[in-house]
CSV table of C-alpha atoms in Angstrom, one decimal:
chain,number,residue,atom,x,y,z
A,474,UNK,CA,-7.8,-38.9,6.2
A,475,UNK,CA,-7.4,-41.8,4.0
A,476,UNK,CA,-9.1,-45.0,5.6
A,477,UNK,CA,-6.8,-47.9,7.0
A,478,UNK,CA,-7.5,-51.6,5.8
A,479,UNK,CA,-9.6,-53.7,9.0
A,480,UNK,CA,-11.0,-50.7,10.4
A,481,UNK,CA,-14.2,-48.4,9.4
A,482,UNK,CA,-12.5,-45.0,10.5
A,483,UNK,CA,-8.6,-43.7,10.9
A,484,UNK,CA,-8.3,-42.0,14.2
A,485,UNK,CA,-5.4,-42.1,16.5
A,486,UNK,CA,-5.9,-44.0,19.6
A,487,UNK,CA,-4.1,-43.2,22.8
A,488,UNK,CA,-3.7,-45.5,25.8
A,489,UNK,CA,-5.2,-44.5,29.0
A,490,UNK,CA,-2.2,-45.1,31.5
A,491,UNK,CA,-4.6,-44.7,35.0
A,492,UNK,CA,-6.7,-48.1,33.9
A,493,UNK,CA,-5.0,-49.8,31.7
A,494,UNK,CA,-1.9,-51.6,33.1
A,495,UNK,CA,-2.6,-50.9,36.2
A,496,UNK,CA,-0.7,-54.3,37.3
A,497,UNK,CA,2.4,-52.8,37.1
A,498,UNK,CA,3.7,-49.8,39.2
A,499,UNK,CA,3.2,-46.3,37.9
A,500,UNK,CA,6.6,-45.3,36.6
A,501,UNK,CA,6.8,-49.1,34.4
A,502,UNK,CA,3.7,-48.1,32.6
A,503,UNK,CA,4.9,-45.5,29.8
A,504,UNK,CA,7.3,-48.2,28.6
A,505,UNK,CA,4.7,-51.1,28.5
A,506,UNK,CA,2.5,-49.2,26.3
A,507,UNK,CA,5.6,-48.6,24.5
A,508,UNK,CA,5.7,-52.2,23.8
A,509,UNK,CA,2.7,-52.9,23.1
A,510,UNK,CA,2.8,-50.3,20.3
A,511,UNK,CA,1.4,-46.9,21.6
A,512,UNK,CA,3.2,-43.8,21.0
A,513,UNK,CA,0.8,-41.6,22.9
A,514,UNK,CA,-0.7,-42.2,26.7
A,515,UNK,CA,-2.4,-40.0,28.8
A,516,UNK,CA,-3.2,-40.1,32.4
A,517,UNK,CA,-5.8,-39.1,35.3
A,518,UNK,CA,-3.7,-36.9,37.6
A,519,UNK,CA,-1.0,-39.3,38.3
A,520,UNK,CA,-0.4,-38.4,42.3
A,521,UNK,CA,-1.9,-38.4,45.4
A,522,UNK,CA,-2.2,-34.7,45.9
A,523,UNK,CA,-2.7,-31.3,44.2
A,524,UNK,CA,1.0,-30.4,44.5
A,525,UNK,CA,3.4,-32.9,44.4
A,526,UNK,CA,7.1,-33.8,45.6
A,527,UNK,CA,9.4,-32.5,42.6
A,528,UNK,CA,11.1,-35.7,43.2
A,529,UNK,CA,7.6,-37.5,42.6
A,530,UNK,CA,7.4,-35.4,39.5
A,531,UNK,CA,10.8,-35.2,38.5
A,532,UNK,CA,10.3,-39.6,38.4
A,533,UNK,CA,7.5,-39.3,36.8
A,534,UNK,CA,8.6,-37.6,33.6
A,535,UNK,CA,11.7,-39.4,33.3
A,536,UNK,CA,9.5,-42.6,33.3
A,537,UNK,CA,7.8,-41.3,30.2
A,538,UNK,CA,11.2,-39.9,28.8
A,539,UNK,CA,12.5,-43.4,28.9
A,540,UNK,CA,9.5,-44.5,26.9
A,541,UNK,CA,9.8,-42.3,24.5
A,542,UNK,CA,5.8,-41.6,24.3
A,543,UNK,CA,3.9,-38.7,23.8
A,544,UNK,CA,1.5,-37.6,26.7
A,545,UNK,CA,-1.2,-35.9,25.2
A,546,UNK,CA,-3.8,-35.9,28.3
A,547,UNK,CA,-3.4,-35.5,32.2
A,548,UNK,CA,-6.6,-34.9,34.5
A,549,UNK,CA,-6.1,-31.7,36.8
A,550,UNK,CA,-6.4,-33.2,40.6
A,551,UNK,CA,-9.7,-34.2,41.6
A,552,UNK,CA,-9.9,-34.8,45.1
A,553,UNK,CA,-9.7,-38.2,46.3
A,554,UNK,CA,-11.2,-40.6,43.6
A,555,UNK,CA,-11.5,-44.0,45.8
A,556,UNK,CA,-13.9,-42.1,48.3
A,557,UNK,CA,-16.1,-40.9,45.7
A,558,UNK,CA,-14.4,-37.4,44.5
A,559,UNK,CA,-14.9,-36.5,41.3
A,560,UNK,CA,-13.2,-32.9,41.2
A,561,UNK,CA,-12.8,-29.5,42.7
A,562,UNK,CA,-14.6,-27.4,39.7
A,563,UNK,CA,-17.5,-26.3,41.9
A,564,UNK,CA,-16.5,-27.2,45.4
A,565,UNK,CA,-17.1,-24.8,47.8
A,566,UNK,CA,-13.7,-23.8,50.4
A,567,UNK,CA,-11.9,-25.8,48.3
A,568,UNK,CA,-10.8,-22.6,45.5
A,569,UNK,CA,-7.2,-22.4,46.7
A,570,UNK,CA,-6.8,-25.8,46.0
A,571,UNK,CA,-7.8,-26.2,42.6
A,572,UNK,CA,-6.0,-23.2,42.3
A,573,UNK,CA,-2.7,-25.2,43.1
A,574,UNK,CA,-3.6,-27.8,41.5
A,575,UNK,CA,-3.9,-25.9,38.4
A,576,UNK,CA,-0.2,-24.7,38.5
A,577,UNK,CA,0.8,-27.6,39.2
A,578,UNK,CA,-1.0,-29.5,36.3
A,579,UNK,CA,0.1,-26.5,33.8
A,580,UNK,CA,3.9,-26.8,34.5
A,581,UNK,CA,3.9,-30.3,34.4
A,582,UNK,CA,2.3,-30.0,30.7
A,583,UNK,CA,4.6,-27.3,29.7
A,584,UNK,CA,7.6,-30.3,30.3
A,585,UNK,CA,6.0,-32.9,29.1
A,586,UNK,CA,4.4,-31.0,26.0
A,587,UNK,CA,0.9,-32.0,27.3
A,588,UNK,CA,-1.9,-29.5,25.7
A,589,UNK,CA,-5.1,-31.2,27.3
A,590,UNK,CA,-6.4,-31.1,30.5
A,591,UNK,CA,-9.5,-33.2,32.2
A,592,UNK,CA,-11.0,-30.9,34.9
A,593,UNK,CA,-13.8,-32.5,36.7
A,594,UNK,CA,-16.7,-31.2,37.6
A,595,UNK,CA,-17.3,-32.4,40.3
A,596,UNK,CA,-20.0,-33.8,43.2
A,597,UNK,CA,-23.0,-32.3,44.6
A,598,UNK,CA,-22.4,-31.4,48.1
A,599,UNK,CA,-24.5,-31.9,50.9
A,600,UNK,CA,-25.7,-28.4,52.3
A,601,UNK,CA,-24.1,-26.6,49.5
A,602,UNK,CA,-26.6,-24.2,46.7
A,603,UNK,CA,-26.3,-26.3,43.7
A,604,UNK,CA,-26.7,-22.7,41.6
A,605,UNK,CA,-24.3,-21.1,44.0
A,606,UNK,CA,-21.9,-24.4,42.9
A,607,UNK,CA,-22.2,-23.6,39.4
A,608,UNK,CA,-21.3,-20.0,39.7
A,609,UNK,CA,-17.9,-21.2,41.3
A,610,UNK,CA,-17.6,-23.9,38.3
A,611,UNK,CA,-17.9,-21.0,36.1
A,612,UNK,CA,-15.2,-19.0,37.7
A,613,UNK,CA,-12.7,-22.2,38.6
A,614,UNK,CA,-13.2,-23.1,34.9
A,615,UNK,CA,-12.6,-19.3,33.5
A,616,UNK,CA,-9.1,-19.4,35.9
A,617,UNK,CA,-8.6,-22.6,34.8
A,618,UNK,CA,-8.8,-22.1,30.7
A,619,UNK,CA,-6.7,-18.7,31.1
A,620,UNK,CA,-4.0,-20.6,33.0
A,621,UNK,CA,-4.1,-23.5,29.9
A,622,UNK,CA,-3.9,-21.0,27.0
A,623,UNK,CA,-1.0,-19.4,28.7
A,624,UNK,CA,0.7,-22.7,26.9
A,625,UNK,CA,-1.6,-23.4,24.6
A,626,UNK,CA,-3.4,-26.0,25.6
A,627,UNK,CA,-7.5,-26.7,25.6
A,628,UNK,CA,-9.5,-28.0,29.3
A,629,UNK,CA,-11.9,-30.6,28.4
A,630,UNK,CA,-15.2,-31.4,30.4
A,631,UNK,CA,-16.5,-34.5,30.8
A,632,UNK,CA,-20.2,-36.0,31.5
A,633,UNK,CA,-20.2,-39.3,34.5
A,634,UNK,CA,-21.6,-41.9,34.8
A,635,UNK,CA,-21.9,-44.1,38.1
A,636,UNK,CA,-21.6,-41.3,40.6
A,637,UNK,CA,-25.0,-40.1,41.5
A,638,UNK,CA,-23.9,-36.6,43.3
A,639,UNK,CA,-22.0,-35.6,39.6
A,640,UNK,CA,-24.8,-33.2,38.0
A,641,UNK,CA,-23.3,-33.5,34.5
A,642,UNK,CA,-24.8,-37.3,33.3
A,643,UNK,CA,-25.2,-35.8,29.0
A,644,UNK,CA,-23.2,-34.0,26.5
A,645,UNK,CA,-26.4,-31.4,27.2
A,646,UNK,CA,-25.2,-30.8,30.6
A,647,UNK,CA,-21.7,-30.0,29.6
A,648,UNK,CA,-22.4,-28.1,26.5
A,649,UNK,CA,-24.5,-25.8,29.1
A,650,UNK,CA,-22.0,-24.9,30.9
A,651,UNK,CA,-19.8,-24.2,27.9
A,652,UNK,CA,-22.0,-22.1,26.8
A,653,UNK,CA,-22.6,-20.1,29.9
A,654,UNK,CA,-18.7,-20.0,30.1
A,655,UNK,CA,-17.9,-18.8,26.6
A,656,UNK,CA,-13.9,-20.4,26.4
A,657,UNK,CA,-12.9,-21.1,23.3
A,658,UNK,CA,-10.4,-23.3,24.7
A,659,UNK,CA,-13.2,-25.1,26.8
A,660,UNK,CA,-14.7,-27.9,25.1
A,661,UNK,CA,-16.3,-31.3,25.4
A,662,UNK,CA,-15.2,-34.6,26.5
A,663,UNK,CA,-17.4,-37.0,24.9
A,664,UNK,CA,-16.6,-40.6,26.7
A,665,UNK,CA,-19.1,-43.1,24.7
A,666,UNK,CA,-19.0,-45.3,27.7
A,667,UNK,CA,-20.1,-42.9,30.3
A,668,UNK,CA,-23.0,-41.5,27.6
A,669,UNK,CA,-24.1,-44.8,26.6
A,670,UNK,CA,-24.8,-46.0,30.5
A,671,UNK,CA,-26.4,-42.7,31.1
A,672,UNK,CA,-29.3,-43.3,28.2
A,673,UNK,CA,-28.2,-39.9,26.2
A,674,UNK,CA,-28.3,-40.2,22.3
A,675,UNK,CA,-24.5,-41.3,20.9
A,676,UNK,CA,-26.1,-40.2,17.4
A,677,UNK,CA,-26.7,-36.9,18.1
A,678,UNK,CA,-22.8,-36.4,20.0
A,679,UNK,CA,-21.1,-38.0,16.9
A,680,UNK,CA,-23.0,-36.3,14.2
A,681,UNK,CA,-24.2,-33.1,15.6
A,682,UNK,CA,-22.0,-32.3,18.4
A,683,UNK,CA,-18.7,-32.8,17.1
A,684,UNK,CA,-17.2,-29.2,16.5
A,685,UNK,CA,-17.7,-29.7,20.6
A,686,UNK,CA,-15.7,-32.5,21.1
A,687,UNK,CA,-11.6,-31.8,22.2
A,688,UNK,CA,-11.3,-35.7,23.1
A,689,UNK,CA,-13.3,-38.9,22.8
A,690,UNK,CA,-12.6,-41.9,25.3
A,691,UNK,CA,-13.9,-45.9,24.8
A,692,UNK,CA,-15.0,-48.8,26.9
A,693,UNK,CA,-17.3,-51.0,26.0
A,694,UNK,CA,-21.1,-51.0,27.8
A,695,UNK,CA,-21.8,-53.0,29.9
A,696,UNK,CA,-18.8,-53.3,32.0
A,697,UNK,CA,-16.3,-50.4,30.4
A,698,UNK,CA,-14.5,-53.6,29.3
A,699,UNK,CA,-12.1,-53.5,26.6
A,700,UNK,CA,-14.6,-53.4,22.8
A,701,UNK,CA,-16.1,-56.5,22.0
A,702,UNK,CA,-16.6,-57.6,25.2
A,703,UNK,CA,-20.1,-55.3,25.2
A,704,UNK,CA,-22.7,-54.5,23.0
A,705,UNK,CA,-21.8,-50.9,21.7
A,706,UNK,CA,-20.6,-50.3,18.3
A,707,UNK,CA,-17.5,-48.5,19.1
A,708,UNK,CA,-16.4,-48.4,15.5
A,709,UNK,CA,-19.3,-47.5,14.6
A,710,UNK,CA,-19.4,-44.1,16.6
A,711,UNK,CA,-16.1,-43.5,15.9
A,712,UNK,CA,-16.7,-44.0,11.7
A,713,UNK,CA,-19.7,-41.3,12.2
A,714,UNK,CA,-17.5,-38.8,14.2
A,715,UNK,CA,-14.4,-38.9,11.6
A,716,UNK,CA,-17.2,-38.3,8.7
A,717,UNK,CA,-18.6,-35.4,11.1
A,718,UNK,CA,-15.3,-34.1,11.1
A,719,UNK,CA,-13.7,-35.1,14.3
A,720,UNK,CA,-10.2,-35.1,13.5
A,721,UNK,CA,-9.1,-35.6,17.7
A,722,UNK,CA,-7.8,-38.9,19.3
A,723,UNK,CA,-9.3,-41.3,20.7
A,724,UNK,CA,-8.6,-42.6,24.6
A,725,UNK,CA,-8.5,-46.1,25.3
A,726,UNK,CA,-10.0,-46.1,28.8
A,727,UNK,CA,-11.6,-49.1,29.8
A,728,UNK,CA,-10.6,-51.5,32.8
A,729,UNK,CA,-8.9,-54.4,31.0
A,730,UNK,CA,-11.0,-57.8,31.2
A,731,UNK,CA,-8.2,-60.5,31.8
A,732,UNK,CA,-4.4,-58.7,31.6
A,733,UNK,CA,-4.0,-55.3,30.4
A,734,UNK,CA,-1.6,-57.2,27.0
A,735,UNK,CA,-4.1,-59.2,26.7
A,736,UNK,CA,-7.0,-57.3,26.5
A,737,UNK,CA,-5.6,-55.1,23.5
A,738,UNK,CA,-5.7,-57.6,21.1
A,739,UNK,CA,-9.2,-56.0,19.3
A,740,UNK,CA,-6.4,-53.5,18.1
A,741,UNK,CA,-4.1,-54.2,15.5
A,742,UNK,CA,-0.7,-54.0,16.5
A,743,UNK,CA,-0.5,-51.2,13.5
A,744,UNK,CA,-3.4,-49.2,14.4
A,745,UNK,CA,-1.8,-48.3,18.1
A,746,UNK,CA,1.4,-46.2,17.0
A,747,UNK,CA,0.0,-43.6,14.5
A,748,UNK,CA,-1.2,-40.4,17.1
């Protein structure tokens, strides 16, 4: 992977449709990244529940059709985001619901030709056995990876930061569970942002960890800005993870500083269609 001229690595970047241009309506997104150069988006689960309206979905994919982009990552449903959910994996009464969710997520890839999928974790609950939540994780996760490779497609885990109840804060705590769970097609999600705020050691992800990694996400720390407006070395990280080997994409998930059009300009205009 030959190096491009202005930039220390050559990964493709994808556009992370569920923060950045959030000013416009949902189905006008796709085609705005369109414009702005991006051939590939990917999305957190774009409704507001874990099965959908076929209208709602049918919409949906003829938004992206219009765009003519390539969705390459949607988050399974996780519960209701704005009051602090951050997934179903290991949430106790709550199986038959991931369990929808994961159909739903799974067909929706299948049309769109979407092979990754975000499940998270999830919270701590209150009154719940944190070892007895783990042992559901490991089964939710187990349905959940034989239900993705019936298509093909890989489930990626993801450390948090900024939600205290979320057990997983380190690419440690994820790779745990990996290996407890023993899926192949069950790997890391290593989001430099979310790492960086939580202390753990970005040298040791992007140089040691990398066979790990399915997907890596950006912001900029402090802030999860857009880079440049914070004090990690993005392109730094992402220069040691193509020399590790990381040959993935890279999401560009940060809450834009100033308008979403705006705050892209840190990216060449050529460096945005090549995933």
């Amino acid at each position: 992977m030959a190096d491009l001229a202005g930039s220390r690595h050559a990964l493709p970047y994808v556009l992370n449709l569920s923060l950045v241009f959030t000013e416009l309506p949902l189905l006008d997104r796709a085609e705005a990244a369109r414009a702005a150069g991006f051939t590939a988006v990917e999305y957190w689960w774009p409704f507001e529940t874990p099965v959908p309206d076929a209208a709602e979905v049918d919409a949906f994919v003829a938004s992206v059709g219009r765009a003519g982009v390539a969705v390459t990552g949607l988050n399974f449903f996780p519960g209701d985001m704005a009051g602090g959910d951050r997934g179903l994996v290991t949430w106790p009464g709550r199986e038959d619901e991931f369990a929808r969710g994961i159909a739903s997520a799974i067909d929706l890839g299948e049309r769109l030709g979407c092979r990754r999928f975000n499940a998270l974790y999830g919270n701590r609950i209150d009154g719940a056995d944190p070892a007895g939540q783990d042992k559901l994780g490991l089964s939710n996760l187990a349905h959940a990876s034989d239900a993705a490779a019936r298509i093909g497609a890989e489930i990626v885990l993801e450390p948090l930061s900024g939600a205290e109840k979320y057990p997983l804060k380190t690419a440690d705590d994820v790779l745990k569970v990996l290996d407890e769970l023993g899926r192949d097609n069950v790997k890391l999600l290593a989001d430099l942002y979310h790492l960086a705020v939580n202390g753990d050691d970005l040298d040791t992800v992007t140089t040691v960890h990398t066979g790990r990694i399915g997907h890596v996400q950006i912001a900029d720390s402090p802030g999860r800005h857009q880079p440049g407006t914070g004090t990690l070395d993005i392109e730094g990280y992402l220069e040691k993870l193509q020399t590790a080997g990381y040959r993935g994409q890279v999401g560009v998930e940060y809450k834009p500083d100033g308008p979403s059009a705006d705050s892209l300009s840190w990216l060449p205009f050529e460096r945005r269609g090549l995933a």
